[in-house]
Structure formats: C-alpha cells, structure tokens
Phi, psi and omega in degrees: 000146185285146181251133184222157162260120183259114186276002185205092177219160181239145192236006185303327178261012183085170181237021181297331182270005177300127192257024168227169173276128181264123169276344180162182181185171175246120181266128178267121174253108184275007172207153177292324178300318178296319179298315180298324185280323192246342190301317185297336181283349186234047172295145183098343172266158167282148181236132175242130184247140176305139180273083182275071189289341183278331192238328191225048178296331181295318179294320178300312180297321177303316181289321178296316181299326182263005178058035177263355167229153187239351177199161175249147181242134172254121182230089190296327179292312181292320183273353181058057180253111175279168180301329182294347181257005181295324179297319177296318179298319179297316178300319180291321181295333179294346177290339189249145186304142181295345179285348179275112181291164178237131173258121183253116180287117185240039177257125184264125177190175180068178197270331187277112183283344183294333187247012179295159174305153182231113176298321177298317178294320178298319178297325175298318178297315182296320180289330179284335185227069184294341181264351183272142177276137179237141175239129181270100179294130181072003171062015178108358179054225183289354175258024187303322182293322177298315180297318179302311184289316187280343182254005186299331182279354184260104182280354177265019181243131174240165187237119176267121186271009187302143178064317184297330179304308182281328184291326185261357189295336180246029181236171177294343180283351182301320178295327177294321178298316178298318180298316178303311183292323183290322191250355176275149175310127190295335180283356181250022176245132187230134172285135172207163184245326194068029175307138005267008181290337179227161182274119178303316183292324177292317176302316180299313182298315182295316179294320178297321178296319178296319179301319178293319183298319184253015173058050175288135182291161179298322181292322177291322175298319177302320177296312180306310192272341188223325193239337188300314185298317180298312181297321181292313184293331179273356178074029181274000000 
C-alpha cells in the first residue's frame, strides 16, 4: 500500500478508516474547541488552527508560544468573513510572527456569495506579508486557473491539492488542474486528501495519473507525496 504525507486531514471522527499508509500529516482544526479536544491524541502530526482573530487571539498566541500549532488557517466561508473585513484580519495577523505560515481555504461552494474565498483579498494578504508562507488549500477549486495565473509571481505560495483532485477530475477544470501541476515550481505542490470528506486513495490515484501524463520525475513525485509540504512549512 502507498505511503503518503497528507497535508490536509481532519481527525474528529478518528483516522482508522484512512485507506493509505501515513508517514505523517497536517491536521486541520476548524475550531478551537476541536483543537482543545483532539490535539493531544495526535502528537507527532503537524497541527493547523483556525485563525479566530475576532475572538481568541490569546489562545492562538498561547499555542504558537508552545509550538503546539504549526500554521494558521483562514476559512472565509466557515468564519463568515466578507471582503470588507480583510483589513481587520490583516491588522490582527500582524500580531503573530511571520514565521507562522497561513493556509487559505480557496474552495468555492454553498450558497452565500458574501463569504466565498476572495482572490482579491488573498492578494491583499500576500502584499501585506511578503515574508510569510501561504498555502492555497484546494488550489482554488473551480477557480484554479485564476489562482494559477494571478499568483505565479509569488514564490511564497504553495498549492494543496486536497479534495479538488477528485472533485474536478470529471469537470472542465481538470485541464486547469493539470496546468497548475505541470507549470508550477514542483517543490510548491502538495498531496492532501481533505479526509474524511474525500478518499485518500482516489486522490492519490488521480495525482499519480497526472504525474504520468505530464512526465513528472520520480524525485518530484516523492516531493508531492511525502516531503514538499514539510520543507515548505519549515522554510527549507
């Protein structure tokens, strides 16, 4: 069975049904309560905590000081953050050291358009924090080509392929996904599943098929599936 580092997984229901061998992973905690309840059970994994800048900056700083989280996540749909609040978010993010990376959820779905991810807002973040590393969770979803073109000049941006691999595989966006993987710096592409919302093995198969299609080298594949995310998040 194949071994992977999964840069985007959730553990509230456990990971016993994960259908690949894990060499390690990054656990996304979309609430502080979830982090308090589950984090201690998953020592040895990387932990990413929701950036609850309006209510709990003290807890975030507490975790950063103790090295119990390794990245912050912005999820505008879940947090109900409209574009008009990006300036406030930027001011709050300046409280935290630039060495703490940010994972920006860029998957578009559900009905309320006010809180969808914002490429314009993300560009504001990137311009405000040129030294901070950013990871685009889901790589932009159905807007993947826009993210690819508008973010090409930002070398501090990496792409998490979680969920979008399987979600876009039977859509017109599949070619956009291939373009992203083919033309982006190979060390900035990361395998992820979004487990349990997506199948790790299906995500693996689709990415492996793309690698064959565009003749990705074995060393670059090793990076995609096992080492790139760790090196990027650690600033190597």
